[in-house]
Amino acid sequence: AGGGRMIERLRKWYYSAAGFNKLGLMRDDTLHEDDDVKEALKRLPEHLYNERVFRIKRALDLSLKHQILPKDQWVKYEEDHHYLEPYLKEVIRERHEREAWNKK
């Protein structure tokens, strides 16, 4: 149990140190957009996609101005949900299935 708490503290520290949360971004907003991610983005419900676009545009604007959000607007580790992950897992599973089928 003690090791688990240590790992969780390390994750929180790394999350904060990465800095993307200070621009209002969530972890899934920072994923490299390879073909799998692009397909997963197409499957997002419209409201999640629009929220993502807003966060990215705001972060780009802040970055250009060399600013960060006020601390009360930073995305907290506990609030960062992996909104894209279920769609991405599905896309990857389907791709692996296609690849296995094509090998036959």
N, CA, C and O atoms as a printed pandas DataFrame, in Angstrom:
     atom_number atom_name residue_name chain_id  residue_number  x_coord  y_coord  z_coord
0              1         N          ALA        A               1    0.828   -1.206    0.000
1              2        CA          ALA        A               1    0.000    0.000    0.000
2              3         C          ALA        A               1    0.861    1.254    0.000
3              4         O          ALA        A               1    0.531    2.240   -0.659
4              5         N          GLY        A               2    1.974    1.216    0.745
5              6        CA          GLY        A               2    2.855    2.379    0.812
6              7         C          GLY        A               2    3.480    2.699   -0.532
7              8         O          GLY        A               2    3.637    3.868   -0.884
8              9         N          GLY        A               3    3.841    1.663   -1.289
9             10        CA          GLY        A               3    4.419    1.870   -2.616
10            11         C          GLY        A               3    3.426    2.476   -3.578
11            12         O          GLY        A               3    3.789    3.279   -4.437
12            13         N          GLY        A               4    2.158    2.087   -3.431
13            14        CA          GLY        A               4    1.113    2.643   -4.286
14            15         C          GLY        A               4    0.911    4.131   -4.061
15            16         O          GLY        A               4    0.696    4.892   -5.004
16            17         N          ARG        A               5    0.985    4.539   -2.789
17            18        CA          ARG        A               5    0.848    5.970   -2.474
18            19         C          ARG        A               5    2.025    6.752   -3.037
19            20         O          ARG        A               5    1.861    7.870   -3.526
20            21         N          MET        A               6    3.207    6.163   -2.968
21            22        CA          MET        A               6    4.401    6.826   -3.496
22            23         C          MET        A               6    4.286    7.011   -5.010
23            24         O          MET        A               6    4.629    8.068   -5.541
24            25         N          ILE        A               7    3.809    5.991   -5.688
25            26        CA          ILE        A               7    3.646    6.077   -7.144
26            27         C          ILE        A               7    2.612    7.142   -7.484
27            28         O          ILE        A               7    2.795    7.907   -8.430
28            29         N          GLU        A               8    1.530    7.194   -6.718
29            30        CA          GLU        A               8    0.492    8.198   -6.961
30            31         C          GLU        A               8    1.038    9.614   -6.744
31            32         O          GLU        A               8    0.727   10.523   -7.513
32            33         N          ARG        A               9    1.845    9.799   -5.707
33            34        CA          ARG        A               9    2.461   11.120   -5.472
34            35         C          ARG        A               9    3.399   11.486   -6.615
35            36         O          ARG        A               9    3.447   12.641   -7.038
36            37         N          LEU        A              10    4.138   10.513   -7.110
37            38        CA          LEU        A              10    5.045   10.744   -8.231
38            39         C          LEU        A              10    4.261   11.120   -9.484
39            40         O          LEU        A              10    4.667   12.020  -10.219
40            41         N          ARG        A              11    3.140   10.441   -9.734
41            42        CA          ARG        A              11    2.296   10.775  -10.881
42            43         C          ARG        A              11    1.775   12.204  -10.781
43            44         O          ARG        A              11    1.793   12.945  -11.763
44            45         N          LYS        A              12    1.309   12.589   -9.591
45            46        CA          LYS        A              12    0.795   13.947   -9.392
46            47         C          LYS        A              12    1.899   14.977   -9.599
47            48         O          LYS        A              12    1.679   16.020  -10.215
48            49         N          TRP        A              13    3.098   14.673   -9.075
49            50        CA          TRP        A              13    4.220   15.594   -9.249
50            51         C          TRP        A              13    4.556   15.751  -10.730
51            52         O          TRP        A              13    4.733   16.868  -11.216
52            53         N          TYR        A              14    4.643   14.636  -11.441
53            54        CA          TYR        A              14    4.973   14.683  -12.870
54            55         C          TYR        A              14    3.900   15.426  -13.648
55            56         O          TYR        A              14    4.211   16.209  -14.546
56            57         N          TYR        A              15    2.636   15.186  -13.308
57            58        CA          TYR        A              15    1.522   15.866  -13.972
58            59         C          TYR        A              15    1.688   17.376  -13.842
59            60         O          TYR        A              15    1.549   18.109  -14.822
60            61         N          SER        A              16    1.983   17.832  -12.639
61            62        CA          SER        A              16    2.153   19.260  -12.399
62            63         C          SER        A              16    3.417   19.781  -13.087
63            64         O          SER        A              16    3.411   20.874  -13.652
64            65         N          ALA        A              17    4.484   19.010  -13.041
65            66        CA          ALA        A              17    5.756   19.440  -13.632
66            67         C          ALA        A              17    5.676   19.543  -15.152
67            68         O          ALA        A              17    6.364   20.368  -15.752
68            69         N          ALA        A              18    4.841   18.712  -15.780
69            70        CA          ALA        A              18    4.710   18.746  -17.244
70            71         C          ALA        A              18    4.207   20.106  -17.714
71            72         O          ALA        A              18    4.613   20.586  -18.772
72            73         N          GLY        A              19    3.331   20.724  -16.941
73            74        CA          GLY        A              19    2.920   22.100  -17.213
74            75         C          GLY        A              19    1.727   22.297  -18.124
75            76         O          GLY        A              19    1.179   23.398  -18.171
76            77         N          PHE        A              20    1.302   21.276  -18.851
77            78        CA          PHE        A              20    0.190   21.487  -19.774
78            79         C          PHE        A              20   -1.092   21.871  -19.048
79            80         O          PHE        A              20   -1.944   22.558  -19.611
80            81         N          ASN        A              21   -1.234   21.429  -17.796
81            82        CA          ASN        A              21   -2.435   21.753  -17.023
82            83         C          ASN        A              21   -2.511   23.246  -16.708
83            84         O          ASN        A              21   -3.598   23.779  -16.488
84            85         N          LYS        A              22   -1.374   23.914  -16.687
85            86        CA          LYS        A              22   -1.339   25.355  -16.409
86            87         C          LYS        A              22   -1.863   26.166  -17.596
87            88         O          LYS        A              22   -2.165   27.353  -17.471
88            89         N          LEU        A              23   -1.962   25.502  -18.744
89            90        CA          LEU        A              23   -2.537   26.119  -19.938
90            91         C          LEU        A              23   -3.991   25.680  -20.126
91            92         O          LEU        A              23   -4.639   26.056  -21.102
92            93         N          GLY        A              24   -4.498   24.880  -19.181
93            94        CA          GLY        A              24   -5.878   24.422  -19.257
94            95         C          GLY        A              24   -6.062   23.164  -20.067
95            96         O          GLY        A              24   -7.189   22.806  -20.409
96            97         N          LEU        A              25   -4.969   22.483  -20.383
97            98        CA          LEU        A              25   -5.052   21.262  -21.181
98            99         C          LEU        A              25   -5.186   20.034  -20.302
99           100         O          LEU        A              25   -4.733   20.014  -19.157
100          101         N          MET        A              26   -5.814   19.014  -20.856
101          102        CA          MET        A              26   -5.885   17.702  -20.219
102          103         C          MET        A              26   -4.860   16.794  -20.901
103          104         O          MET        A              26   -4.377   17.087  -21.994
104          105         N          ARG        A              27   -4.546   15.695  -20.237
105          106        CA          ARG        A              27   -3.530   14.778  -20.775
106          107         C          ARG        A              27   -3.857   14.350  -22.200
107          108         O          ARG        A              27   -2.975   14.344  -23.060
108          109         N          ASP        A              28   -5.111   13.992  -22.463
109          110        CA          ASP        A              28   -5.478   13.505  -23.797
110          111         C          ASP        A              28   -5.385   14.595  -24.864
111          112         O          ASP        A              28   -5.317   14.288  -26.054
112          113         N          ASP        A              29   -5.380   15.864  -24.451
113          114        CA          ASP        A              29   -5.216   16.958  -25.414
114          115         C          ASP        A              29   -3.801   17.000  -25.977
115          116         O          ASP        A              29   -3.561   17.596  -27.027
116          117         N          THR        A              30   -2.864   16.366  -25.275
117          118        CA          THR        A              30   -1.454   16.458  -25.650
118          119         C          THR        A              30   -0.958   15.257  -26.454
119          120         O          THR        A              30    0.215   15.198  -26.823
120          121         N          LEU        A              31   -1.844   14.306  -26.725
121          122        CA          LEU        A              31   -1.431   13.120  -27.481
122          123         C          LEU        A              31   -1.021   13.491  -28.909
123          124         O          LEU        A              31   -1.652   14.328  -29.555
124          125         N          HIS        A              32    0.045   12.852  -29.383
125          126        CA          HIS        A              32    0.466   13.034  -30.777
126          127         C          HIS        A              32   -0.635   12.491  -31.686
127          128         O          HIS        A              32   -1.116   11.376  -31.485
128          129         N          GLU        A              33   -1.024   13.264  -32.666
129          130        CA          GLU        A              33   -2.146   12.876  -33.524
130          131         C          GLU        A              33   -1.699   11.963  -34.665
131          132         O          GLU        A              33   -1.564   12.390  -35.811
132          133         N          ASP        A              34   -1.474   10.694  -34.318
133          134        CA          ASP        A              34   -1.202    9.698  -35.352
134          135         C          ASP        A              34   -2.542    9.251  -35.942
135          136         O          ASP        A              34   -3.589    9.787  -35.578
136          137         N          ASP        A              35   -2.512    8.288  -36.835
137          138        CA          ASP        A              35   -3.751    7.849  -37.503
138          139         C          ASP        A              35   -4.791    7.324  -36.513
139          140         O          ASP        A              35   -5.987    7.573  -36.670
140          141         N          ASP        A              36   -4.326    6.595  -35.488
141          142        CA          ASP        A              36   -5.257    6.056  -34.496
142          143         C          ASP        A              36   -5.940    7.179  -33.719
143          144         O          ASP        A              36   -7.153    7.146  -33.514
144          145         N          VAL        A              37   -5.174    8.160  -33.292
145          146        CA          VAL        A              37   -5.740    9.286  -32.530
146          147         C          VAL        A              37   -6.695   10.082  -33.410
147          148         O          VAL        A              37   -7.762   10.494  -32.955
148          149         N          LYS        A              38   -6.321   10.298  -34.661
149          150        CA          LYS        A              38   -7.204   11.036  -35.577
150          151         C          LYS        A              38   -8.542   10.327  -35.737
151          152         O          LYS        A              38   -9.590   10.973  -35.762
152          153         N          GLU        A              39   -8.510    9.004  -35.847
153          154        CA          GLU        A              39   -9.753    8.246  -35.983
154          155         C          GLU        A              39  -10.563    8.315  -34.685
155          156         O          GLU        A              39  -11.786    8.455  -34.726
156          157         N          ALA        A              40   -9.894    8.218  -33.548
157          158        CA          ALA        A              40  -10.597    8.316  -32.263
158          159         C          ALA        A              40  -11.251    9.691  -32.115
159          160         O          ALA        A              40  -12.359    9.793  -31.589
160          161         N          LEU        A              41  -10.582   10.736  -32.568
161          162        CA          LEU        A              41  -11.152   12.084  -32.491
162          163         C          LEU        A              41  -12.428   12.201  -33.324
163          164         O          LEU        A              41  -13.365   12.901  -32.941
164          165         N          LYS        A              42  -12.455   11.517  -34.449
165          166        CA          LYS        A              42  -13.663   11.532  -35.287
166          167         C          LYS        A              42  -14.855   10.897  -34.576
167          168         O          LYS        A              42  -16.005   11.219  -34.873
168          169         N          ARG        A              43  -14.576   10.001  -33.644
169          170        CA          ARG        A              43  -15.639    9.275  -32.949
170          171         C          ARG        A              43  -16.119    9.972  -31.670
171          172         O          ARG        A              43  -17.110    9.562  -31.066
172          173         N          LEU        A              44  -15.411   11.020  -31.269
173          174        CA          LEU        A              44  -15.808   11.741  -30.053
174          175         C          LEU        A              44  -17.192   12.362  -30.216
175          176         O          LEU        A              44  -17.530   12.839  -31.299
176          177         N          PRO        A              45  -17.988   12.364  -29.164
177          178        CA          PRO        A              45  -19.235   13.125  -29.220
178          179         C          PRO        A              45  -18.905   14.604  -29.450
179          180         O          PRO        A              45  -17.854   15.087  -29.029
180          181         N          GLU        A              46  -19.797   15.299  -30.111
181          182        CA          GLU        A              46  -19.541   16.683  -30.513
182          183         C          GLU        A              46  -19.140   17.573  -29.345
183          184         O          GLU        A              46  -18.219   18.380  -29.475
184          185         N          HIS        A              47  -19.816   17.441  -28.204
185          186        CA          HIS        A              47  -19.494   18.321  -27.076
186          187         C          HIS        A              47  -18.077   18.081  -26.553
187          188         O          HIS        A              47  -17.399   19.034  -26.170
188          189         N          LEU        A              48  -17.615   16.828  -26.529
189          190        CA          LEU        A              48  -16.245   16.549  -26.093
190          191         C          LEU        A              48  -15.236   17.092  -27.096
191          192         O          LEU        A              48  -14.201   17.638  -26.713
192          193         N          TYR        A              49  -15.538   16.941  -28.374
193          194        CA          TYR        A              49  -14.649   17.464  -29.406
194          195         C          TYR        A              49  -14.547   18.994  -29.307
195          196         O          TYR        A              49  -13.453   19.552  -29.392
196          197         N          ASN        A              50  -15.689   19.663  -29.128
197          198        CA          ASN        A              50  -15.700   21.125  -29.019
198          199         C          ASN        A              50  -14.940   21.598  -27.784
199          200         O          ASN        A              50  -14.227   22.600  -27.842
200          201         N          GLU        A              51  -15.085   20.887  -26.671
201          202        CA          GLU        A              51  -14.346   21.246  -25.459
202          203         C          GLU        A              51  -12.846   21.100  -25.694
203          204         O          GLU        A              51  -12.063   21.934  -25.242
204          205         N          ARG        A              52  -12.445   20.047  -26.396
205          206        CA          ARG        A              52  -11.026   19.829  -26.708
206          207         C          ARG        A              52  -10.490   20.974  -27.570
207          208         O          ARG        A              52   -9.425   21.523  -27.289
208          209         N          VAL        A              53  -11.231   21.326  -28.612
209          210        CA          VAL        A              53  -10.800   22.398  -29.511
210          211         C          VAL        A              53  -10.653   23.712  -28.730
211          212         O          VAL        A              53   -9.685   24.447  -28.924
212          213         N          PHE        A              54  -11.610   23.999  -27.853
213          214        CA          PHE        A              54  -11.533   25.213  -27.043
214          215         C          PHE        A              54  -10.273   25.214  -26.186
215          216         O          PHE        A              54   -9.553   26.211  -26.144
216          217         N          ARG        A              55  -10.002   24.103  -25.502
217          218        CA          ARG        A              55   -8.824   24.033  -24.631
218          219         C          ARG        A              55   -7.537   24.220  -25.428
219          220         O          ARG        A              55   -6.627   24.919  -24.983
220          221         N          ILE        A              56   -7.461   23.602  -26.595
221          222        CA          ILE        A              56   -6.238   23.707  -27.407
222          223         C          ILE        A              56   -6.056   25.126  -27.934
223          224         O          ILE        A              56   -4.947   25.659  -27.902
224          225         N          LYS        A              57   -7.129   25.740  -28.415
225          226        CA          LYS        A              57   -7.020   27.122  -28.915
226          227         C          LYS        A              57   -6.624   28.080  -27.799
227          228         O          LYS        A              57   -5.799   28.972  -27.999
228          229         N          ARG        A              58   -7.219   27.889  -26.616
229          230        CA          ARG        A              58   -6.877   28.751  -25.481
230          231         C          ARG        A              58   -5.416   28.552  -25.103
231          232         O          ARG        A              58   -4.713   29.523  -24.822
232          233         N          ALA        A              59   -4.953   27.315  -25.091
233          234        CA          ALA        A              59   -3.562   27.035  -24.739
234          235         C          ALA        A              59   -2.601   27.647  -25.752
235          236         O          ALA        A              59   -1.559   28.180  -25.371
236          237         N          LEU        A              60   -2.940   27.576  -27.035
237          238        CA          LEU        A              60   -2.094   28.194  -28.064
238          239         C          LEU        A              60   -2.022   29.706  -27.866
239          240         O          LEU        A              60   -0.951   30.303  -27.973
240          241         N          ASP        A              61   -3.163   30.315  -27.579
241          242        CA          ASP        A              61   -3.206   31.757  -27.339
242          243         C          ASP        A              61   -2.353   32.132  -26.128
243          244         O          ASP        A              61   -1.567   33.077  -26.187
244          245         N          LEU        A              62   -2.508   31.397  -25.041
245          246        CA          LEU        A              62   -1.710   31.659  -23.838
246          247         C          LEU        A              62   -0.222   31.480  -24.121
247          248         O          LEU        A              62    0.606   32.274  -23.675
248          249         N          SER        A              63    0.104   30.437  -24.859
249          250        CA          SER        A              63    1.504   30.164  -25.176
250          251         C          SER        A              63    2.110   31.292  -26.001
251          252         O          SER        A              63    3.242   31.707  -25.751
252          253         N          LEU        A              64    1.364   31.789  -26.980
253          254        CA          LEU        A              64    1.854   32.899  -27.798
254          255         C          LEU        A              64    2.083   34.159  -26.967
255          256         O          LEU        A              64    2.978   34.954  -27.252
256          257         N          LYS        A              65    1.267   34.322  -25.949
257          258        CA          LYS        A              65    1.386   35.494  -25.073
258          259         C          LYS        A              65    2.352   35.257  -23.909
259          260         O          LYS        A              65    2.546   36.141  -23.074
260          261         N          HIS        A              66    2.953   34.074  -23.853
261          262        CA          HIS        A              66    3.846   33.678  -22.756
262          263         C          HIS        A              66    3.158   33.847  -21.409
263          264         O          HIS        A              66    3.716   34.418  -20.472
264          265         N          GLN        A              67    1.925   33.334  -21.335
265          266        CA          GLN        A              67    1.132   33.420  -20.113
266          267         C          GLN        A              67    0.640   32.036  -19.717
267          268         O          GLN        A              67    0.667   31.097  -20.513
268          269         N          ILE        A              68    0.193   31.929  -18.477
269          270        CA          ILE        A              68   -0.503   30.732  -18.017
270          271         C          ILE        A              68   -1.809   31.194  -17.381
271          272         O          ILE        A              68   -1.994   32.379  -17.104
272          273         N          LEU        A              69   -2.705   30.250  -17.155
273          274        CA          LEU        A              69   -3.983   30.564  -16.531
274          275         C          LEU        A              69   -3.773   30.877  -15.050
275          276         O          LEU        A              69   -2.779   30.458  -14.456
276          277         N          PRO        A              70   -4.711   31.612  -14.461
277          278        CA          PRO        A              70   -4.669   31.764  -12.998
278          279         C          PRO        A              70   -4.741   30.377  -12.351
279          280         O          PRO        A              70   -5.395   29.476  -12.878
280          281         N          LYS        A              71   -4.075   30.212  -11.223
281          282        CA          LYS        A              71   -3.950   28.888  -10.598
282          283         C          LYS        A              71   -5.299   28.214  -10.357
283          284         O          LYS        A              71   -5.388   26.989  -10.446
284          285         N          ASP        A              72   -6.347   28.975  -10.057
285          286        CA          ASP        A              72   -7.647   28.357   -9.795
286          287         C          ASP        A              72   -8.282   27.773  -11.059
287          288         O          ASP        A              72   -9.294   27.078  -10.970
288          289         N          GLN        A              73   -7.700   28.044  -12.244
289          290        CA          GLN        A              73   -8.220   27.514  -13.504
290          291         C          GLN        A              73   -7.358   26.384  -14.065
291          292         O          GLN        A              73   -7.682   25.823  -15.111
292          293         N          TRP        A              74   -6.266   26.045  -13.384
293          294        CA          TRP        A              74   -5.435   24.931  -13.829
294          295         C          TRP        A              74   -6.237   23.641  -13.730
295          296         O          TRP        A              74   -7.043   23.475  -12.815
296          297         N          VAL        A              75   -6.017   22.730  -14.672
297          298        CA          VAL        A              75   -6.657   21.416  -14.606
298          299         C          VAL        A              75   -5.954   20.621  -13.510
299          300         O          VAL        A              75   -4.736   20.441  -13.540
300          301         N          LYS        A              76   -6.729   20.155  -12.555
301          302        CA          LYS        A              76   -6.171   19.380  -11.444
302          303         C          LYS        A              76   -6.049   17.914  -11.849
303          304         O          LYS        A              76   -6.844   17.398  -12.634
304          305         N          TYR        A              77   -5.052   17.272  -11.304
305          306        CA          TYR        A              77   -4.784   15.862  -11.593
306          307         C          TYR        A              77   -6.045   15.021  -11.418
307          308         O          TYR        A              77   -6.353   14.168  -12.251
308          309         N          GLU        A              78   -6.778   15.271  -10.322
309          310        CA          GLU        A              78   -7.969   14.490  -10.009
310          311         C          GLU        A              78   -9.119   14.765  -10.983
311          312         O          GLU        A              78  -10.021   13.938  -11.120
312          313         N          GLU        A              79   -9.095   15.901  -11.650
313          314        CA          GLU        A              79  -10.171   16.285  -12.575
314          315         C          GLU        A              79   -9.880   15.889  -14.017
315          316         O          GLU        A              79  -10.764   15.940  -14.872
316          317         N          ASP        A              80   -8.652   15.498  -14.280
317          318        CA          ASP        A              80   -8.251   15.153  -15.649
318          319         C          ASP        A              80   -8.703   13.739  -15.962
319          320         O          ASP        A              80   -8.071   12.770  -15.542
320          321         N          HIS        A              81   -9.792   13.624  -16.698
321          322        CA          HIS        A              81  -10.273   12.300  -17.093
322          323         C          HIS        A              81   -9.807   12.012  -18.521
323          324         O          HIS        A              81   -9.693   12.918  -19.347
324          325         N          HIS        A              82   -9.550   10.779  -18.783
325          326        CA          HIS        A              82   -9.032   10.369  -20.088
326          327         C          HIS        A              82  -10.197   10.191  -21.059
327          328         O          HIS        A              82  -10.613    9.072  -21.358
328          329         N          TYR        A              83  -10.711   11.314  -21.542
329          330        CA          TYR        A              83  -11.921   11.317  -22.367
330          331         C          TYR        A              83  -11.726   10.625  -23.713
331          332         O          TYR        A              83  -12.688   10.102  -24.275
332          333         N          LEU        A              84  -10.520   10.611  -24.232
333          334        CA          LEU        A              84  -10.263   10.025  -25.553
334          335         C          LEU        A              84   -9.902    8.538  -25.463
335          336         O          LEU        A              84  -10.043    7.802  -26.440
336          337         N          GLU        A              85   -9.448    8.112  -24.318
337          338        CA          GLU        A              85   -8.916    6.759  -24.148
338          339         C          GLU        A              85   -9.873    5.643  -24.580
339          340         O          GLU        A              85   -9.431    4.727  -25.274
340          341         N          PRO        A              86  -11.157    5.667  -24.206
341          342        CA          PRO        A              86  -12.038    4.564  -24.648
342          343         C          PRO        A              86  -12.161    4.479  -26.167
343          344         O          PRO        A              86  -12.205    3.385  -26.730
344          345         N          TYR        A              87  -12.215    5.626  -26.822
345          346        CA          TYR        A              87  -12.332    5.648  -28.287
346          347         C          TYR        A              87  -11.026    5.178  -28.926
347          348         O          TYR        A              87  -11.037    4.452  -29.920
348          349         N          LEU        A              88   -9.910    5.597  -28.348
349          350        CA          LEU        A              88   -8.602    5.204  -28.867
350          351         C          LEU        A              88   -8.381    3.703  -28.707
351          352         O          LEU        A              88   -7.870    3.052  -29.618
352          353         N          LYS        A              89   -8.760    3.149  -27.558
353          354        CA          LYS        A              89   -8.627    1.702  -27.352
354          355         C          LYS        A              89   -9.441    0.927  -28.379
355          356         O          LYS        A              89   -8.996   -0.098  -28.896
356          357         N          GLU        A              90  -10.637    1.426  -28.669
357          358        CA          GLU        A              90  -11.502    0.771  -29.659
358          359         C          GLU        A              90  -10.873    0.811  -31.049
359          360         O          GLU        A              90  -10.881   -0.189  -31.766
360          361         N          VAL        A              91  -10.332    1.958  -31.427
361          362        CA          VAL        A              91   -9.686    2.117  -32.735
362          363         C          VAL        A              91   -8.486    1.172  -32.846
363          364         O          VAL        A              91   -8.307    0.510  -33.868
364          365         N          ILE        A              92   -7.676    1.112  -31.805
365          366        CA          ILE        A              92   -6.485    0.245  -31.829
366          367         C          ILE        A              92   -6.904   -1.225  -31.891
367          368         O          ILE        A              92   -6.301   -2.007  -32.626
368          369         N          ARG        A              93   -7.923   -1.607  -31.131
369          370        CA          ARG        A              93   -8.423   -2.987  -31.160
370          371         C          ARG        A              93   -8.903   -3.345  -32.569
371          372         O          ARG        A              93   -8.613   -4.428  -33.077
372          373         N          GLU        A              94   -9.642   -2.418  -33.193
373          374        CA          GLU        A              94  -10.139   -2.670  -34.551
374          375         C          GLU        A              94   -8.997   -2.785  -35.553
375          376         O          GLU        A              94   -9.042   -3.619  -36.457
376          377         N          ARG        A              95   -7.971   -1.947  -35.394
377          378        CA          ARG        A              95   -6.817   -2.007  -36.302
378          379         C          ARG        A              95   -6.092   -3.336  -36.151
379          380         O          ARG        A              95   -5.732   -3.967  -37.145
380          381         N          HIS        A              96   -5.876   -3.762  -34.905
381          382        CA          HIS        A              96   -5.215   -5.057  -34.680
382          383         C          HIS        A              96   -6.034   -6.204  -35.272
383          384         O          HIS        A              96   -5.486   -7.151  -35.836
384          385         N          GLU        A              97   -7.344   -6.100  -35.134
385          386        CA          GLU        A              97   -8.236   -7.119  -35.693
386          387         C          GLU        A              97   -8.105   -7.163  -37.222
387          388         O          GLU        A              97   -8.007   -8.238  -37.814
388          389         N          ARG        A              98   -8.104   -5.975  -37.853
389          390        CA          ARG        A              98   -7.942   -5.905  -39.327
390          391         C          ARG        A              98   -6.591   -6.486  -39.746
391          392         O          ARG        A              98   -6.508   -7.248  -40.710
392          393         N          GLU        A              99   -5.527   -6.119  -39.010
393          394        CA          GLU        A              99   -4.195   -6.605  -39.347
394          395         C          GLU        A              99   -4.116   -8.127  -39.226
395          396         O          GLU        A              99   -3.506   -8.791  -40.064
396          397         N          ALA        A             100   -4.731   -8.671  -38.184
397          398        CA          ALA        A             100   -4.746  -10.123  -38.001
398          399         C          ALA        A             100   -5.545  -10.791  -39.114
399          400         O          ALA        A             100   -5.156  -11.844  -39.619
400          401         N          TRP        A             101   -6.651  -10.185  -39.490
401          402        CA          TRP        A             101   -7.492  -10.738  -40.565
402          403         C          TRP        A             101   -6.737  -10.722  -41.902
403          404         O          TRP        A             101   -6.811  -11.676  -42.677
404          405         N          ASN        A             102   -6.020   -9.640  -42.158
405          406        CA          ASN        A             102   -5.286   -9.523  -43.416
406          407         C          ASN        A             102   -4.094  -10.475  -43.500
407          408         O          ASN        A             102   -3.627  -10.772  -44.600
408          409         N          LYS        A             103   -3.598  -10.953  -42.373
409          410        CA          LYS        A             103   -2.479  -11.902  -42.368
410          411         C          LYS        A             103   -2.928  -13.304  -42.768
411          412         O          LYS        A             103   -2.115  -14.128  -43.186
412          413         N          LYS        A             104   -4.220  -13.569  -42.638
413          414        CA          LYS        A             104   -4.729  -14.923  -42.938
414          415         C          LYS        A             104   -4.755  -15.180  -44.427
415          416         O          LYS        A             104   -5.152  -16.262  -44.860
